[in-house]
Short mmCIF file of C-alpha atoms in Angstrom, two decimals:
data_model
loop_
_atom_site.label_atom_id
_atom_site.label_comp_id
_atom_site.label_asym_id
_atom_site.label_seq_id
_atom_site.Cartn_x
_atom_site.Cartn_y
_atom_site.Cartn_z
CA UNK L 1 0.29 -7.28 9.44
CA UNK L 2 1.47 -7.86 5.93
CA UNK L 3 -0.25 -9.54 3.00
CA UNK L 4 -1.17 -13.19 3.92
CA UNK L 5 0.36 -14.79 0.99
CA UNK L 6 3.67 -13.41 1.80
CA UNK L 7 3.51 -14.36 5.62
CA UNK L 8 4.83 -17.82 6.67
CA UNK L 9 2.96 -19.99 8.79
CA UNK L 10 2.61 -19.27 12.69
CA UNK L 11 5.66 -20.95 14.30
CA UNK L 12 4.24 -21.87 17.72
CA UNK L 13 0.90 -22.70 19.56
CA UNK L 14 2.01 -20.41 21.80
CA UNK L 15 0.55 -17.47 19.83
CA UNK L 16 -3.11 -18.65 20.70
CA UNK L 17 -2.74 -18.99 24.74
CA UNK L 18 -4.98 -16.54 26.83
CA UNK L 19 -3.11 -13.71 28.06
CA UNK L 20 -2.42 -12.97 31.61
CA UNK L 21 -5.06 -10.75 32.83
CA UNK L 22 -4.62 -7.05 32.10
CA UNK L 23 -2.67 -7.58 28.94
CA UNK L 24 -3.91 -6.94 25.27
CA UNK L 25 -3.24 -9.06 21.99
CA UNK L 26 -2.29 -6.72 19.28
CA UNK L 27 -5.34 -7.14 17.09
CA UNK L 28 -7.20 -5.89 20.07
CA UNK L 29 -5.35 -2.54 20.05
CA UNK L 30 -5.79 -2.49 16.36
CA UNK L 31 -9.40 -3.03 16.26
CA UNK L 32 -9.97 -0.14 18.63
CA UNK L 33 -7.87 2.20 16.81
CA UNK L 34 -10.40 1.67 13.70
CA UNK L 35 -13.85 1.71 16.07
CA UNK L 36 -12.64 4.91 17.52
CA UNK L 37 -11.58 6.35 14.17
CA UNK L 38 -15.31 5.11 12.42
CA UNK L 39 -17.33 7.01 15.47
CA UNK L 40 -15.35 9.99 14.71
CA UNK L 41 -16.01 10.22 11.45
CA UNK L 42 -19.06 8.85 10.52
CA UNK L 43 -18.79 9.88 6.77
CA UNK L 44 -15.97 7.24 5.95
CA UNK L 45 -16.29 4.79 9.17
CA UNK L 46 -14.46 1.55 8.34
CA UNK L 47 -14.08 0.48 4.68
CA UNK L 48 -12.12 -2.93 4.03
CA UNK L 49 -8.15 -2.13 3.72
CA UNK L 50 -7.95 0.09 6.47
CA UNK L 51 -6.45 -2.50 8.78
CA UNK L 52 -3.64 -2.53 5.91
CA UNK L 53 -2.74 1.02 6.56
CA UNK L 54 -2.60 0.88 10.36
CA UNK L 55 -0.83 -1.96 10.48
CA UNK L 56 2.92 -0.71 9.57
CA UNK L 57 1.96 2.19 11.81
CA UNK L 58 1.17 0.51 14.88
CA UNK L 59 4.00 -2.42 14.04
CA UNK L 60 6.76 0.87 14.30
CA UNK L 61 5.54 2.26 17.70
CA UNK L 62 4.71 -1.28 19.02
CA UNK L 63 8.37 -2.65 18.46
CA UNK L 64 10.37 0.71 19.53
CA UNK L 65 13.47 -0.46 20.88
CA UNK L 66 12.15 2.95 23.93
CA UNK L 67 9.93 0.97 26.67
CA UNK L 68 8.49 4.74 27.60
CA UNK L 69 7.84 5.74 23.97
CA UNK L 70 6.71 1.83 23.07
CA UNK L 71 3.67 2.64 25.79
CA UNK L 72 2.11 5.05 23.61
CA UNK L 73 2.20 3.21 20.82
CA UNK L 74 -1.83 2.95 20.50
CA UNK L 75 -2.25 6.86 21.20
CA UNK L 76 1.07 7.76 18.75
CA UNK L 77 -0.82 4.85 15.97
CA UNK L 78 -4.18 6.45 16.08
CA UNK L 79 -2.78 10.37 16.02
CA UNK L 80 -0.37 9.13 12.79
CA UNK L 81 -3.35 6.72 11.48
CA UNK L 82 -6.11 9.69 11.75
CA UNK L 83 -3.57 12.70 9.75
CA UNK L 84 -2.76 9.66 7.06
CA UNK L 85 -6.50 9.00 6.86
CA UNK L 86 -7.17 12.80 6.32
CA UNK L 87 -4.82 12.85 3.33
CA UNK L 88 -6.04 9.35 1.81
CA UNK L 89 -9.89 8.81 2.73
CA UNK L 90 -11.08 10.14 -0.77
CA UNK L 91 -9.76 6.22 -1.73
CA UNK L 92 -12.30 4.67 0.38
CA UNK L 93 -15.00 7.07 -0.53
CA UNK L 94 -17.27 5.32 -2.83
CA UNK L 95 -18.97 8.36 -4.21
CA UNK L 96 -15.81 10.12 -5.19
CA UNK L 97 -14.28 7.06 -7.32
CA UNK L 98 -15.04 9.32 -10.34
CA UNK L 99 -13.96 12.40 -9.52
CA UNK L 100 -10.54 14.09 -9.94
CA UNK L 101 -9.77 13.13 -6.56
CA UNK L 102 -11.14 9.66 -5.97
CA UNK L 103 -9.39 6.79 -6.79
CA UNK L 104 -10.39 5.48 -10.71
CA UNK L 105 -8.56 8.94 -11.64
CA UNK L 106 -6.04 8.02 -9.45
CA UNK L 107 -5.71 4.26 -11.30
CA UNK L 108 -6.15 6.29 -15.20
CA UNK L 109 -2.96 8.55 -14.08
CA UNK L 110 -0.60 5.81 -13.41
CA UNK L 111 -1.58 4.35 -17.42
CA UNK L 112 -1.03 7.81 -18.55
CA UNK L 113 2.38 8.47 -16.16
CA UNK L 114 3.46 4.98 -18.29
CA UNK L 115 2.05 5.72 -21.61
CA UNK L 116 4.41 8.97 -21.46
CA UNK L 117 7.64 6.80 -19.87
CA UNK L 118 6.87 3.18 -21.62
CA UNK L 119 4.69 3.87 -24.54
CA UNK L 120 5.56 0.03 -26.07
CA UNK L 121 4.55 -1.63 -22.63
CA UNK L 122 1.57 0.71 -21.79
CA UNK L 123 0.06 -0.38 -25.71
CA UNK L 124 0.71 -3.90 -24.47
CA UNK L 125 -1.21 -4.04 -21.74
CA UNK L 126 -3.89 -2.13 -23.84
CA UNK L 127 -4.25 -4.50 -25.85
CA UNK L 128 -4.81 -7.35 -23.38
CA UNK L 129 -7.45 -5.46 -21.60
CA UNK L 130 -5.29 -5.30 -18.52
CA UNK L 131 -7.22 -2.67 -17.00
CA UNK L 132 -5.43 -0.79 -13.91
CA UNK L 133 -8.36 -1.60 -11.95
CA UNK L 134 -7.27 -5.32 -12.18
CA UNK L 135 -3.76 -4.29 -9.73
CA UNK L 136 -3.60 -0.55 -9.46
CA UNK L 137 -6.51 -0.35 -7.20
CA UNK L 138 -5.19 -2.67 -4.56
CA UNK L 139 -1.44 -0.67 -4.93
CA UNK L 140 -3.20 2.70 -4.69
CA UNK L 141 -5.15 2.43 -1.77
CA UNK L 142 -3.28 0.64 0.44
CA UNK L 143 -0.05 1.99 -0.11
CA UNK L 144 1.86 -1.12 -1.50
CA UNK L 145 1.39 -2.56 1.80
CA UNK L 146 -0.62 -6.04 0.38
CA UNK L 147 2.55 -6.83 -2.43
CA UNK L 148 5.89 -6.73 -0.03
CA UNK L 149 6.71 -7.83 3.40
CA UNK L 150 6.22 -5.57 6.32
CA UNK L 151 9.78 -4.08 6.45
CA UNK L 152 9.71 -3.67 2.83
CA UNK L 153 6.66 -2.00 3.38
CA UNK L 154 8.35 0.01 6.24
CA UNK L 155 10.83 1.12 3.79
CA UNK L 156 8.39 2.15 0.99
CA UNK L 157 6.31 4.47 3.02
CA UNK L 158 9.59 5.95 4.10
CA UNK L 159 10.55 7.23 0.84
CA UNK L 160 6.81 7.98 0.09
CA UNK L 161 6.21 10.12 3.79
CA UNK L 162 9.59 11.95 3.21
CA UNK L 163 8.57 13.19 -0.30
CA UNK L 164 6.75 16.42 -0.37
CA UNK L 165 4.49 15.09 -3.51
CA UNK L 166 4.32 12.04 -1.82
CA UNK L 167 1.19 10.73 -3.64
CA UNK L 168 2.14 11.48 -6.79
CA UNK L 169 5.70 9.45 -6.33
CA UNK L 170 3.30 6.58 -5.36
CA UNK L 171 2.04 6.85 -8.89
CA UNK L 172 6.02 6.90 -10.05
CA UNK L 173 6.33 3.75 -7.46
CA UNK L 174 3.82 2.03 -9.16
CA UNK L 175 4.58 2.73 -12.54
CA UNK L 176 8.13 2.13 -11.47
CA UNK L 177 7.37 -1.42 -11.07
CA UNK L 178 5.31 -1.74 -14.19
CA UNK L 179 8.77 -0.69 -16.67
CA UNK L 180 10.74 -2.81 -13.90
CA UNK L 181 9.20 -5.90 -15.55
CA UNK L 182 8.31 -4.82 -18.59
CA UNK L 183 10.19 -7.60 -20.26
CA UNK L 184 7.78 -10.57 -19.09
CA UNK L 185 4.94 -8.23 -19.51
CA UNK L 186 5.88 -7.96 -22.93
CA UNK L 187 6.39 -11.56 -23.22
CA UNK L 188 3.51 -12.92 -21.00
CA UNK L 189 -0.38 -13.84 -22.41
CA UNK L 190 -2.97 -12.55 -20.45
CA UNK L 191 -3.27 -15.25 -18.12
CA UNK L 192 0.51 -14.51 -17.24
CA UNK L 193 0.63 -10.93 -17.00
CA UNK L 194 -2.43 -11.21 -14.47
CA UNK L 195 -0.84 -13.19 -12.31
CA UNK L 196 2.44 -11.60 -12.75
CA UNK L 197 0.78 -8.03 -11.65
CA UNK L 198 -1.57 -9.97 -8.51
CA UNK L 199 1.82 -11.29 -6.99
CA UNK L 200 4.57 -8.88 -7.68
CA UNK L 201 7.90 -11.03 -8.49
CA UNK L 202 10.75 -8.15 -7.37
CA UNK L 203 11.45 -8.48 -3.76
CA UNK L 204 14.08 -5.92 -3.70
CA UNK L 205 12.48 -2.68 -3.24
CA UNK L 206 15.15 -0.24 -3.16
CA UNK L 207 15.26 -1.15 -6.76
CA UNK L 208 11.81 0.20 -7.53
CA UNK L 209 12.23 3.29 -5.13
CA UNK L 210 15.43 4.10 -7.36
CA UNK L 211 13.55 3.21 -10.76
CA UNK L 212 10.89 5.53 -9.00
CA UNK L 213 13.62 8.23 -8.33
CA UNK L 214 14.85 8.31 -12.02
CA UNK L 215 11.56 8.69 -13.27
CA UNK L 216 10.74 11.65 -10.94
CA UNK L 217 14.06 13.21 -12.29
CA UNK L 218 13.12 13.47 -15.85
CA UNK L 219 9.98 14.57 -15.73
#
């Protein structure tokens, strides 16, 4: 459910036998969660991430330790999956990238939320080029869900759901983990910094939600 590069390799043949008839493989529930949410709304239908963002929720019903409550997991995934949608499907929406609610504003705000906490390392990466396109993009619309493992990712949205202004402490999140290795940015060529930003380095992610917290405070 996480990003494949941080995902070790499947640990038994077993995964791949046919299943007993009248039982479901998990990507099966998953794919009809997103065919029943792209006939409903036409207008978005499936763009390319949106597995990412139902993933987490349909890992956290699917595993609850409640048999009775674990049986609605697909109906309890598609209800959370459809209200997250509503607050997060200008991302996906092509012809609002440009607009003050689409997702390149989205990407410029994160720059200027670092030029104002981080003005030496947001000149940096000016003058490399490094364009928040290049990292931001992936970050912002799927919710940090392609850089850490699934229960890190489990523990991100956590913080980001119980915040009122939740998208905007993304934006702290993300900027967050920009100053939180600012050092090798500042250090790093181009070449580095790229692949420093494509495969985050900090694995402990209560660090960045607290780096995210102080940041939030003095604004």
């Amino acid at each position: 459910m996480s990003s494949p590069h941080k995902n070790a390799a499947p640990s038994s043949v077993n995964e791949y036998q046919v299943l007993p008839n009248g039982c479901e493989a998990h990507w099966e529930v998953v794919e009809r969660i997103l065919f029943i949410y792209a006939k409903l709304n036409p207008g978005i239908a499936y763009v390319q991430g949106m597995n990412e963002i139902v993933g987490p929720l349909y890992y956290t019903f699917a595993t609850d330790p409640n048999s009775e409550w674990k049986e609605h997991a697909e109906a309890d995934t598609f209800f959370c999956f459809t209200n997250l949608m509503a607050e997060i499907r200008d991302n996906f929406i092509k012809s609002l990238d440009d607009s003050q609610c689409g997702i390149t504003y989205k990407m410029e705000k994160v720059y200027s939320t670092l030029k104002d906490k981080d003005m030496e390392l947001y000149l940096k990466l000016q003058e490399q080029n490094i364009k928040p396109q290049f990292f931001a993009f992936r970050w912002l619309t799927l919710l940090l869900s392609q850089e850490f493992l699934l229960p890190d990712v489990i523990r991100i949205w956590d913080s980001l759901f119980a915040d009122n202004s939740r998208f905007d402490f993304l934006l702290l999140v993300c900027c967050a983990m920009l100053i939180l290795i600012r050092e090798h940015l500042l250090e790093g060529d181009f070449t580095v910094n790229m692949r420093l930003l494509q495969d985050y380095p900090i694995t402990d992610v209560c660090q960045i939600l607290q780096k995210a917290k102080e940041l939030q405070d003095s604004q």
